[in-house]
Coordinates of C-alpha atoms in Angstrom, one line a residue:
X177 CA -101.5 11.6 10.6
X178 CA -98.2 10.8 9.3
X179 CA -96.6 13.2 11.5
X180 CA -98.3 11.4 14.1
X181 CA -97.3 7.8 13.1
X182 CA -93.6 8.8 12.8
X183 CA -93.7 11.3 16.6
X184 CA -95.0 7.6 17.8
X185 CA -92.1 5.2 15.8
X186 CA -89.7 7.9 17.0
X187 CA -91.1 7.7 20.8
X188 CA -91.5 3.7 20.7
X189 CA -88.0 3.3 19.3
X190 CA -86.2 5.7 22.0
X191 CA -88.3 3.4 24.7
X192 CA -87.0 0.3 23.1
X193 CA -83.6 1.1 21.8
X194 CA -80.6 1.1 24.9
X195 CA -76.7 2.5 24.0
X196 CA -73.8 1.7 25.8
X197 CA -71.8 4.3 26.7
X198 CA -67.9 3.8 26.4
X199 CA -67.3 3.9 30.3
X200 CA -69.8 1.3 30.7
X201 CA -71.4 -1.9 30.0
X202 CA -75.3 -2.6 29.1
X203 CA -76.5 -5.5 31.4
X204 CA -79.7 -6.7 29.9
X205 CA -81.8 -10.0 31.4
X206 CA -85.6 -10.8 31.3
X207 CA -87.3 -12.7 28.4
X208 CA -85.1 -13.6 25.6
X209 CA -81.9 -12.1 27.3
X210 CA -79.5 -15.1 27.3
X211 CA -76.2 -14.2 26.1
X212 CA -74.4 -15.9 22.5
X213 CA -72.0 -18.4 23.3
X214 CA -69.3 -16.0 22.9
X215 CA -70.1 -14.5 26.2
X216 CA -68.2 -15.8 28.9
X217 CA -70.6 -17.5 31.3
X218 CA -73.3 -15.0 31.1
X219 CA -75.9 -17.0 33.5
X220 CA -78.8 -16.2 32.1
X221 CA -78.0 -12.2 31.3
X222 CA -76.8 -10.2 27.8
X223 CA -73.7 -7.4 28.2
X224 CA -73.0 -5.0 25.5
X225 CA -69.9 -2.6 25.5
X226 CA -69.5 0.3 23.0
X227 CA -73.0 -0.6 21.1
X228 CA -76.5 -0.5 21.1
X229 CA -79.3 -3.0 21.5
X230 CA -83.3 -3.5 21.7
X231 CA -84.6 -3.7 25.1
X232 CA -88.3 -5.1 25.2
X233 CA -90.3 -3.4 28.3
X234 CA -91.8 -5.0 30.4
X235 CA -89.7 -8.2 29.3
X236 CA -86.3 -7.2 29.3
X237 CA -84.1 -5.3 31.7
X238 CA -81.2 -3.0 31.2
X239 CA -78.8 -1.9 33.7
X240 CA -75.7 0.0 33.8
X241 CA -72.2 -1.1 35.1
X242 CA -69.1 1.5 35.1
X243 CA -66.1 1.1 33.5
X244 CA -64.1 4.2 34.8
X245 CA -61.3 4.2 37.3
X246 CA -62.1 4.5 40.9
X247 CA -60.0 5.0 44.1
X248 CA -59.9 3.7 47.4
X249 CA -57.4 4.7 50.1
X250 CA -55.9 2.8 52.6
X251 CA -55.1 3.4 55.6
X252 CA -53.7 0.3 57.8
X253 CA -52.3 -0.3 61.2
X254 CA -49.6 -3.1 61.5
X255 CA -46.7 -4.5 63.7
X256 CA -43.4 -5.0 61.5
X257 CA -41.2 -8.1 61.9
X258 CA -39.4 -6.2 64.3
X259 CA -42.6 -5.7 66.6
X260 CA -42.8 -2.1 65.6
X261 CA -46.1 -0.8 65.4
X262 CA -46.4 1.4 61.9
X263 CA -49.2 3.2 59.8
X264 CA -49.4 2.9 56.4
X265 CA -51.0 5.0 54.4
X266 CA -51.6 4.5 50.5
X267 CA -54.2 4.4 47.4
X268 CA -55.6 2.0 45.5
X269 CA -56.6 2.8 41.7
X270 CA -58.8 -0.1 40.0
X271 CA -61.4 -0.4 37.6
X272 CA -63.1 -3.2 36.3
X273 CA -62.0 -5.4 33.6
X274 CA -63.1 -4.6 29.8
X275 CA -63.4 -8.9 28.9
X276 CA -66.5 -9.9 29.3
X277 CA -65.9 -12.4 31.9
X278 CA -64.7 -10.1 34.4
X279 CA -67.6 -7.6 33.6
X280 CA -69.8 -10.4 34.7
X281 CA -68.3 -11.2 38.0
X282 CA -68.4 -7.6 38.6
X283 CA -71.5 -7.5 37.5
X284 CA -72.8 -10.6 39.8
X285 CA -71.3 -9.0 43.0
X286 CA -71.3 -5.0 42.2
X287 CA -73.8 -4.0 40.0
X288 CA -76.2 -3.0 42.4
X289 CA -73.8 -2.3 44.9
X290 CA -71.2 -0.5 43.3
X291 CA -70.7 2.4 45.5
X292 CA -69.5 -0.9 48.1
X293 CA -66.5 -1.5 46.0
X294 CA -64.2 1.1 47.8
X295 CA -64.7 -0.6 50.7
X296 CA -63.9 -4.2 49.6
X297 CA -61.1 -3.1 47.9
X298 CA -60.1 -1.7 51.0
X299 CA -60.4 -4.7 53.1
X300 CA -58.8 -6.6 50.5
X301 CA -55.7 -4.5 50.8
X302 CA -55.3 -3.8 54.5
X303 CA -55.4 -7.4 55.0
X304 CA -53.0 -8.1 52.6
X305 CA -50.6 -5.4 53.9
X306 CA -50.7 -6.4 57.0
X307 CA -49.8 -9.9 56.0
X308 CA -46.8 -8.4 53.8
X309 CA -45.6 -5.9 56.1
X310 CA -45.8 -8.2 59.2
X311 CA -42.2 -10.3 57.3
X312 CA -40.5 -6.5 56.6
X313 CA -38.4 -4.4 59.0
X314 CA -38.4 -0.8 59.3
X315 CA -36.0 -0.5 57.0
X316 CA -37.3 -2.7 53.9
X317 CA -40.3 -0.3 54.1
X318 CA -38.4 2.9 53.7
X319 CA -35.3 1.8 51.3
X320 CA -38.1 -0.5 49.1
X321 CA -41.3 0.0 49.1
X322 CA -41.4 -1.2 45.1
X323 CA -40.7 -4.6 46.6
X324 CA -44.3 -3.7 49.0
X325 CA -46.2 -2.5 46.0
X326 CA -45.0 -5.8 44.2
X327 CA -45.5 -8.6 46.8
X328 CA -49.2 -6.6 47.7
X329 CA -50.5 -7.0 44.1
X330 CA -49.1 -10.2 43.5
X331 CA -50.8 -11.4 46.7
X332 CA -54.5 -9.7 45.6
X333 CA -54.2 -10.7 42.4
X334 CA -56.3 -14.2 42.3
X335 CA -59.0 -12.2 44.7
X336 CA -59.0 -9.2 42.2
X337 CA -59.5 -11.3 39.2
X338 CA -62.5 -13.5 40.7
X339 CA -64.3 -9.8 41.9
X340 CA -63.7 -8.7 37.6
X341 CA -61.4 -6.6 38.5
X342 CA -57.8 -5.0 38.0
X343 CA -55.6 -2.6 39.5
X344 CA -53.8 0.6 37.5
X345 CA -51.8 2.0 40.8
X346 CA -51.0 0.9 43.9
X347 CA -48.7 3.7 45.7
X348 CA -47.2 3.4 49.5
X349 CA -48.2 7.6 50.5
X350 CA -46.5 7.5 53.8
X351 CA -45.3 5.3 56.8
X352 CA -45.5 6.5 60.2
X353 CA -45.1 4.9 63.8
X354 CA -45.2 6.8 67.4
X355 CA -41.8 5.5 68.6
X356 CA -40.1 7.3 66.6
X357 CA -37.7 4.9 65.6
X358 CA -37.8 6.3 61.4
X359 CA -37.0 9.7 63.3
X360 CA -33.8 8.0 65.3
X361 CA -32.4 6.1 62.0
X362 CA -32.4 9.2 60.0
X363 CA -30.6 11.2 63.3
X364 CA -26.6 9.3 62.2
X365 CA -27.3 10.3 59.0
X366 CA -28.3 13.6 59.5
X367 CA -25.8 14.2 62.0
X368 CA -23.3 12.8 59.4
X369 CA -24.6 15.6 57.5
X370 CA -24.3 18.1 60.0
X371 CA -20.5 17.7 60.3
X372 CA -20.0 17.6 56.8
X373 CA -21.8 20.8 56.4
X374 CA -19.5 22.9 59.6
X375 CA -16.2 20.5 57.8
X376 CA -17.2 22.4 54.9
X377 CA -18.0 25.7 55.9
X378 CA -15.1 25.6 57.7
X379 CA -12.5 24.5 54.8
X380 CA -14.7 27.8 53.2
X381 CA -13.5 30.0 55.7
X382 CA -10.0 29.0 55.7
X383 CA -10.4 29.3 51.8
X384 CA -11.7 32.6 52.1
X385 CA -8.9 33.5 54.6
X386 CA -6.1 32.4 52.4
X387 CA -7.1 34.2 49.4
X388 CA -7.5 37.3 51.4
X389 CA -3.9 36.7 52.0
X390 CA -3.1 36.1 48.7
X391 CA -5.2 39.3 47.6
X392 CA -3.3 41.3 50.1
X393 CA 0.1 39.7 48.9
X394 CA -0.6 40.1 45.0
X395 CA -1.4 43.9 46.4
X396 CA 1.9 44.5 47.5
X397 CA 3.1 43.3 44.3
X398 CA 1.4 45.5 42.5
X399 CA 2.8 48.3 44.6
X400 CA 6.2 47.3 44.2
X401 CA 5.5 46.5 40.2
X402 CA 4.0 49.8 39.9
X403 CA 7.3 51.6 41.4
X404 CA 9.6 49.5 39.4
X405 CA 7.8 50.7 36.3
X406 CA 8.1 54.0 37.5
X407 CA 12.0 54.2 38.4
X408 CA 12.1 52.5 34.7
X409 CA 10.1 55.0 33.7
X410 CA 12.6 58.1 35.3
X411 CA 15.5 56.5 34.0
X412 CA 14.2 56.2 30.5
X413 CA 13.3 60.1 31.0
X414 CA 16.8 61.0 32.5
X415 CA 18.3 59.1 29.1
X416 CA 16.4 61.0 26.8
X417 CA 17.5 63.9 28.6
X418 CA 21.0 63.3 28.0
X419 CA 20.6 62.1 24.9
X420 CA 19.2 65.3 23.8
X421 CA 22.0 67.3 25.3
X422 CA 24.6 65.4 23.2
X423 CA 22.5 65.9 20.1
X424 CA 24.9 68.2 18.9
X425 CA 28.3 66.8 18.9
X426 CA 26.4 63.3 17.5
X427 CA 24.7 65.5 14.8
X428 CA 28.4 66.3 13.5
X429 CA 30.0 62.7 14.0
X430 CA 27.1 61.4 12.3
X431 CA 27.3 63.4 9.4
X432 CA 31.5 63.0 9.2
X433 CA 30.6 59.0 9.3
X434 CA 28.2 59.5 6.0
X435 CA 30.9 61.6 3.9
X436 CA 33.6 58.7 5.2
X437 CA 31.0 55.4 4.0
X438 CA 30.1 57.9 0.7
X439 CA 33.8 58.1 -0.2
X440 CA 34.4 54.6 0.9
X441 CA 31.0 53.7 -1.5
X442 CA 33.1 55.9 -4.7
X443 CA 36.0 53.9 -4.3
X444 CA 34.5 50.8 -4.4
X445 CA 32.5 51.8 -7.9
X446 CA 35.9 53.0 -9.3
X447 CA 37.4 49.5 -8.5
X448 CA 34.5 47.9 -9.9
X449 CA 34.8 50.3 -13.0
X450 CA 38.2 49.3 -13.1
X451 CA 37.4 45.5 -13.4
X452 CA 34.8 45.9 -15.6
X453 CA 37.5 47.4 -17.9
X454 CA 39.9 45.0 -17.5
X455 CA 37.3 42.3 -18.1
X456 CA 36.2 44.1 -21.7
X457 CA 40.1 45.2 -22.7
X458 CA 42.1 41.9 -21.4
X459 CA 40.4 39.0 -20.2
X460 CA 37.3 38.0 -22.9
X461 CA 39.6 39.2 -25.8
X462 CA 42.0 36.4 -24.4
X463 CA 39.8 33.9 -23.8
X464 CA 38.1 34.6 -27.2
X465 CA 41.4 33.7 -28.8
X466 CA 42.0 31.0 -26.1
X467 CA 38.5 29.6 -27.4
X468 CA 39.5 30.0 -31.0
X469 CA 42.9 28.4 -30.9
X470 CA 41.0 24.9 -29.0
X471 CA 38.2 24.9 -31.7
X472 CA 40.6 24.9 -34.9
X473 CA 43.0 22.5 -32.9
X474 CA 39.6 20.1 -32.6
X475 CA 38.4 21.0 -35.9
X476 CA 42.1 19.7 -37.3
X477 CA 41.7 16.8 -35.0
X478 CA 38.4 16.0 -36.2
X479 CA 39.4 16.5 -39.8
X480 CA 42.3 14.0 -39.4
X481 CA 40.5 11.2 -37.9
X482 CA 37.8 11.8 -40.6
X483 CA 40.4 11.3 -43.3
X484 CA 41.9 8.2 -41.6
X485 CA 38.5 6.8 -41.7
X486 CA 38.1 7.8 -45.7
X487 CA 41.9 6.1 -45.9
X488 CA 40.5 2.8 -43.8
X489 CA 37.4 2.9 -45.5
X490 CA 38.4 3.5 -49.0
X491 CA 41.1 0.5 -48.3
X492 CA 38.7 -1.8 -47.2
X493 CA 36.2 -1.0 -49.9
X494 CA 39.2 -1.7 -52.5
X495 CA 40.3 -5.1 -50.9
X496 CA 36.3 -6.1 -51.2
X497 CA 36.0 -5.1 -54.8
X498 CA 39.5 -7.0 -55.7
X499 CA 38.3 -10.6 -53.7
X500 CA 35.3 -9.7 -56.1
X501 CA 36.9 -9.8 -59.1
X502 CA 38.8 -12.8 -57.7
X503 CA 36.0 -14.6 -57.0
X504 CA 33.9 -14.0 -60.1
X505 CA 37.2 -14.5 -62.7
X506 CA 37.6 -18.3 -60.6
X507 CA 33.5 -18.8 -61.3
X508 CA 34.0 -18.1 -64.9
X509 CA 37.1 -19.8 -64.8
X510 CA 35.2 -23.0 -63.4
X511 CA 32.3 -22.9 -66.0
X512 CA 34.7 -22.8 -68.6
X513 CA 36.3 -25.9 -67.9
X514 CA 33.1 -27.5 -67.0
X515 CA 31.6 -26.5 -70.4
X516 CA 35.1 -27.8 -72.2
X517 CA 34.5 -31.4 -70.4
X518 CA 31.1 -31.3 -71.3
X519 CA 32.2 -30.7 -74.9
X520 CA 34.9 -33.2 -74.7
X521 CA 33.0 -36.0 -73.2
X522 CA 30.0 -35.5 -76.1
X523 CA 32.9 -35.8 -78.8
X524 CA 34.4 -38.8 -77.3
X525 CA 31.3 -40.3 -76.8
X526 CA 30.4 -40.1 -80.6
X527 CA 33.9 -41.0 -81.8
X528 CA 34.6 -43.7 -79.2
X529 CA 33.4 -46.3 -80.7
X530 CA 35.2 -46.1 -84.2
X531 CA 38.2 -45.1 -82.2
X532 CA 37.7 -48.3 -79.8
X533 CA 40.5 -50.5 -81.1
X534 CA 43.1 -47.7 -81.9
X535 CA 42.5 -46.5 -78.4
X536 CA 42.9 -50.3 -76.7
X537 CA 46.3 -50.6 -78.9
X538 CA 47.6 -47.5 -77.6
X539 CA 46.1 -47.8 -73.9
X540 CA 48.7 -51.2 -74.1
X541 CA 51.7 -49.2 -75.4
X542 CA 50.5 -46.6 -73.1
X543 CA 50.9 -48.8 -70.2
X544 CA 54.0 -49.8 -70.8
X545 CA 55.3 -46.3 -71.5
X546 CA 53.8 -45.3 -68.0
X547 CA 54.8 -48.3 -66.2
X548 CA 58.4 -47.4 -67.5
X549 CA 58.1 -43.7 -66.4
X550 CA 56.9 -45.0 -63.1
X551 CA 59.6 -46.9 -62.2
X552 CA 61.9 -44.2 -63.1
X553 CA 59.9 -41.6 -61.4
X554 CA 60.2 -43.6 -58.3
X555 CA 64.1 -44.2 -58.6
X556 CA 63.9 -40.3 -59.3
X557 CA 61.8 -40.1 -56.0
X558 CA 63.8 -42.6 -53.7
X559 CA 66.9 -40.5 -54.7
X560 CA 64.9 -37.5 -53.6
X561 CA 64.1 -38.5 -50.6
X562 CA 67.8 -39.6 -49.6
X563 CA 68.6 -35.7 -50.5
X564 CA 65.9 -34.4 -48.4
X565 CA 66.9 -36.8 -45.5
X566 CA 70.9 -35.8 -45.8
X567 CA 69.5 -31.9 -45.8
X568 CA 67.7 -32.2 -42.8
X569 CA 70.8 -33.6 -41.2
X570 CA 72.6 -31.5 -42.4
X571 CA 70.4 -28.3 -41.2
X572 CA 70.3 -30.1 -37.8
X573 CA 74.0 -29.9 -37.4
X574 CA 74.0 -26.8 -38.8
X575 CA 71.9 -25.8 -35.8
X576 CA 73.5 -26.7 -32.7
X577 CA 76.6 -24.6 -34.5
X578 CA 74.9 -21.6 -35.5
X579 CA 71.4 -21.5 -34.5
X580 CA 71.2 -18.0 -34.9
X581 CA 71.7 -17.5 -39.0
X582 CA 69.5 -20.6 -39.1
X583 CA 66.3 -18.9 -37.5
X584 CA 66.9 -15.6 -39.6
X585 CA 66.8 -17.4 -42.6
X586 CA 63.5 -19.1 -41.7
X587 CA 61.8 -15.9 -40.3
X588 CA 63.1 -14.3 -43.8
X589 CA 61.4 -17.0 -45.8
X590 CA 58.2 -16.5 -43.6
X591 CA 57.9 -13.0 -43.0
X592 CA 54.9 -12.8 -45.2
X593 CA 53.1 -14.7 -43.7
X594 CA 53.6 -13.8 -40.2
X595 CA 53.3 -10.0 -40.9
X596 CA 49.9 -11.1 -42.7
X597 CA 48.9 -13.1 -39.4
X598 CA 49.8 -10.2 -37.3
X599 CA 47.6 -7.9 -39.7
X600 CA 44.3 -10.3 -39.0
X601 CA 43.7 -9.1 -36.0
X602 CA 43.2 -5.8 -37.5
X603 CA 41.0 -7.8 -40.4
X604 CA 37.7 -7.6 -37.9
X605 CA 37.6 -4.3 -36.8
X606 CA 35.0 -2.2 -38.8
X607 CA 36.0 1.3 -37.5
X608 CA 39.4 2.4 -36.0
X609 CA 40.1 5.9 -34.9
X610 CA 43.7 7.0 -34.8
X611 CA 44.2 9.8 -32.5
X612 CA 47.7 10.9 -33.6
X613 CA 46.9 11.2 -37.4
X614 CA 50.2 9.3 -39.4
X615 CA 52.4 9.3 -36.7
X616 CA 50.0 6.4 -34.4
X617 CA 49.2 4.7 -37.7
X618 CA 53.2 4.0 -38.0
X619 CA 53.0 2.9 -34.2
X620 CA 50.3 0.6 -35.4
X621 CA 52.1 -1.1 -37.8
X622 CA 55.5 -0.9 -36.1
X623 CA 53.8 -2.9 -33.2
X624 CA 52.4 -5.3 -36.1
X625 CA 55.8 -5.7 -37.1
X626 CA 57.4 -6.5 -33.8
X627 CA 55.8 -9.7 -33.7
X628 CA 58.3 -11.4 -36.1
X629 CA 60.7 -10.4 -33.5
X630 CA 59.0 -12.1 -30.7
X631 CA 58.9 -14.9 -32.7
X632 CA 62.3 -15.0 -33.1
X633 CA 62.8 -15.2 -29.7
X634 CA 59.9 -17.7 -29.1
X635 CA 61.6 -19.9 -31.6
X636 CA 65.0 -20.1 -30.4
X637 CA 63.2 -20.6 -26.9
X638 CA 62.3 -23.8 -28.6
X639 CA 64.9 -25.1 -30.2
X640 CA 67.0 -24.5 -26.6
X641 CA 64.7 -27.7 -25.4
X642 CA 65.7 -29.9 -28.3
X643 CA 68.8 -31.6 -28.3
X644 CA 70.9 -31.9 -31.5
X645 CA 71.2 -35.6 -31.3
X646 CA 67.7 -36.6 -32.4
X647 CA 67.9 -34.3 -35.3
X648 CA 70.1 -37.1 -37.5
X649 CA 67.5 -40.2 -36.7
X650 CA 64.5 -38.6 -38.6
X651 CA 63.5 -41.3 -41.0
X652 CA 63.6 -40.6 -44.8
X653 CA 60.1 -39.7 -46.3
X654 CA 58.7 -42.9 -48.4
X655 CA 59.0 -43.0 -51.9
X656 CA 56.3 -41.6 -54.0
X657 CA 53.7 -44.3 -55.9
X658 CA 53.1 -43.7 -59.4
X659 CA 49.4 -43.8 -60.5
X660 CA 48.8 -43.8 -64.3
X661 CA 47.6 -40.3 -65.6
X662 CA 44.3 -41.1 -67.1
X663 CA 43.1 -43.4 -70.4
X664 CA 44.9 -41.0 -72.7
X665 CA 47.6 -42.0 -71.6
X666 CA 49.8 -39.2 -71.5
X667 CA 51.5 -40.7 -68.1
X668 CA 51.4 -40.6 -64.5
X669 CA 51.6 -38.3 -61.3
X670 CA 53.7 -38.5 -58.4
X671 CA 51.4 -39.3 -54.9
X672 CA 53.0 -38.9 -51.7
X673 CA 52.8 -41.1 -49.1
X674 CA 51.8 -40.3 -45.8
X675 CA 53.5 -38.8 -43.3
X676 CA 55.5 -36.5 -46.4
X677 CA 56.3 -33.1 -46.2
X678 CA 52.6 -31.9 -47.8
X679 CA 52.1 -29.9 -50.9
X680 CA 52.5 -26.1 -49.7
X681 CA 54.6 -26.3 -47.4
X682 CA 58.3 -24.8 -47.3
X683 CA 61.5 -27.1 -47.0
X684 CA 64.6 -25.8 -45.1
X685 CA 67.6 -26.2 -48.3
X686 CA 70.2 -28.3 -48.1
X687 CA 72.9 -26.3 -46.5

């Protein structure tokens, strides 16, 4: 029973239940068939693409539209713009659209019909390619027939879209007409062709003729190579042959050549032999003792400069350690006499003031001794001066007579000091190498001494531009002012005036 029941589902469900295929649409209408309102103006009808759906018998109807690709040929007779008459021959490949609004125009017009649709797409096309083809020449249909396709489909466009449908292909086959004007326009050309072709073949054949010649030519050549090579050849054989007969006598002079360049090889070993000896016997003992004698003669050099230094050195070492002892005996020296006036002023600061009137009785008698001594020290001083002053006249006369003894005796009483202010310059030097041992340290020092003598010259160079007049009016140096010695009164010291002869210096004698 079961088995039954389900036999009977199965059978009522295969009646009921409808599937689209996916090269077609499902158009259902009857009862209840009204589309959603997603279909585009279904009128009263239901499609369904790539699905299923329940169709109610005897209420409902479903019918089948298909999708696929069809093709219609075409086949038109037309006049060209040109008044040619033409056939055109061409296919068509359409289908009809998958939106649902072109499956329902399609449906509306085709769907019982649909074997018709070759046909109207047929009609649709010729007219429209007559139209088209009626503005073209000839020649537009054979150089662009894209430009036919193009304008055709753009022209059957509107018409395909309101009959649902849209075109994959549309191909131009083949043109024709009985005038044979296509078979007259391709004639230049091909006679164009033609002459190019014999223009060709005839540049082939003189081609081919010239490199025959040049075959034949390279030929000749050869021949004429091949008997060069072969007189070569002879000539080389005829050499040999020669060569072979005078094997003999070049056997001998060959050999007589080897003894002459073997004894000429001996000689040259003994000559080398030779110098080889004389190099050993003569020449490296002499320039060993050539070698020796410069080595000692440096090592003496070296050794005297060395000593000099020592000499320098140990001079200049000495000189340090005696401005040392100078220098230290004068420090003591001044902190003895520093600690002495300490001493003395503490003792005459305790006995000053029982000493007080002693010391102001013989500060009075004190003064009067010293103003004494004072005016006789500057009597003494005044009369000094007046001897100095009759001196220097004196030397001045004595100079424009004998200028000569004059200078001497100055340079004598200075030479001292002007050999010690020649010998300063040698004061800053730190190191001094003397290259001729004792002999350049007595150039040295003769060339320190030789500058008294230039300035003996420089001197009486001087005293040339001085005239012996003015020597006699040189005023008299003032007389000395005596200043009291001090409140122990002991007496007074001499103080010079300005413009005196200063302590120190040397004072030409009175002649």
């Amino acid at each position: 029973m079961t088995l039954v029941a389900l036999l009977i589902l199965t059978l009522l469900f295969k009646t009921v239940w409808r599937v689209a295929e996916p090269n077609e649409a499902l158009i259902i209408s009857g009862l209840g068939a009204r589309g959603s309102s997603t279909d585009a103006d279904s009128l009263g009808f239901r499609i369904v693409t790539g699905k299923g759906t329940s169709v109610l018998p005897g209420f409902q109807t479903a019918r089948r539209l298909r999708l696929d690709s069809r093709a219609a040929n075409l086949q038109v007779s037309c006049v060209t713009q040109q008044g040619i008459p033409v056939v055109v021959r061409g296919v068509v490949i359409y289908k009809v659209g998958d939106d649902l609004h072109s499956i329902a125009n399609s449906a509306r017009r085709f769907l019982d019909q649909q074997d018709s649709m070759n046909g109207a797409i047929h009609e649709l096309f010729t007219g429209h390619l007559r139209s088209i083809i009626g503005n073209l020449t000839v020649e537009d249909l054979i150089l662009n027939r894209e430009r036919l396709t193009g304008e055709t489909r753009a022209s059957a466009a509107d018409e395909m879209i309101r009959l649902g449908l849209i075109v994959d292909s549309l191909q131009i086959q083949e043109i024709e007409d009985g005038t044979g004007y296509i078979t007259n326009l391709g004639k230049p050309h091909a006679a164009g062709v033609a002459a190019a072709a014999r223009i060709a073949e005839a540049q082939r054949d003189q081609e081919a003729t010239q490199a025959e010649q040049i075959a034949a030519a390279n030929k000749a050549a050869a021949r004429r190579d091949a008997q060069i090579k072969q007189a070569l050849y002879q000539a080389e054989i005829d050499q040999a042959q020669a060569r072979s007969r005078q094997a003999g006598p070049l056997s001998e002079a060959s050999a007589r050549q080897e003894v002459v360049v073997q004894e000429t090889r001996a000689a040259e070993l003994e000559a080398a032999l030779a110098e080889q000896r004389l190099q050993a016997q003569i020449r490296k003992p002499a320039d060993a003792r050539a070698y020796e004698t410069v080595t000692v003669s440096r090592a003496e050099r070296d050794a005297r400069i060395a000593q000099a230094e020592a000499e320098a050195r140990e001079t200049e070492l000495r000189a340090a350690a005696q401005a040392s002892q100078v220098k230290q005996a004068a420090a003591a020296e001044a902190e003895s006499v520093r600690l002495r006036g300490i001493a003395t002023a503490e003792a005459t600061k305790v006995t000053g003031f029982g000493e007080a009137e002693s010391a102001r009785a013989r500060g009075l008698a004190a003064a009067d001794a010293s103003k004494a001594q004072g005016l006789a020290e500057a009597d003494a001083a005044r009369a000094k001066g007046l001897a100095v002053a009759d001196a220097i006249r004196a030397r001045a006369e004595a100079l424009s007579e004998n200028q000569e003894a004059v200078i001497a005796q100055q340079l004598a009483e200075k030479w001292p000091q002007i050999v010690e202010a020649g010998a300063k310059a040698l004061g800053n030097v730190d190191h001094m190498v003397v290259l001729n041992g004792a002999q350049g340290v007595e150039e040295m020092l003769a060339k320190a001494l030789t500058l008294g003598g230039a300035g003996l010259g420089l001197a009486r160079s001087l005293l040339n531009t001085v005239t012996p007049a003015t020597a006699p009016d040189a005023p008299a140096p003032a007389p000395a002012k005596a200043t009291p010695s001090g409140s122990d009164g002991t007496g007074g010291t001499a103080v010079p005036e300005r413009g005196s002869t200063p302590p120190g210096k040397p004072v030409a004698p009175a002649p």
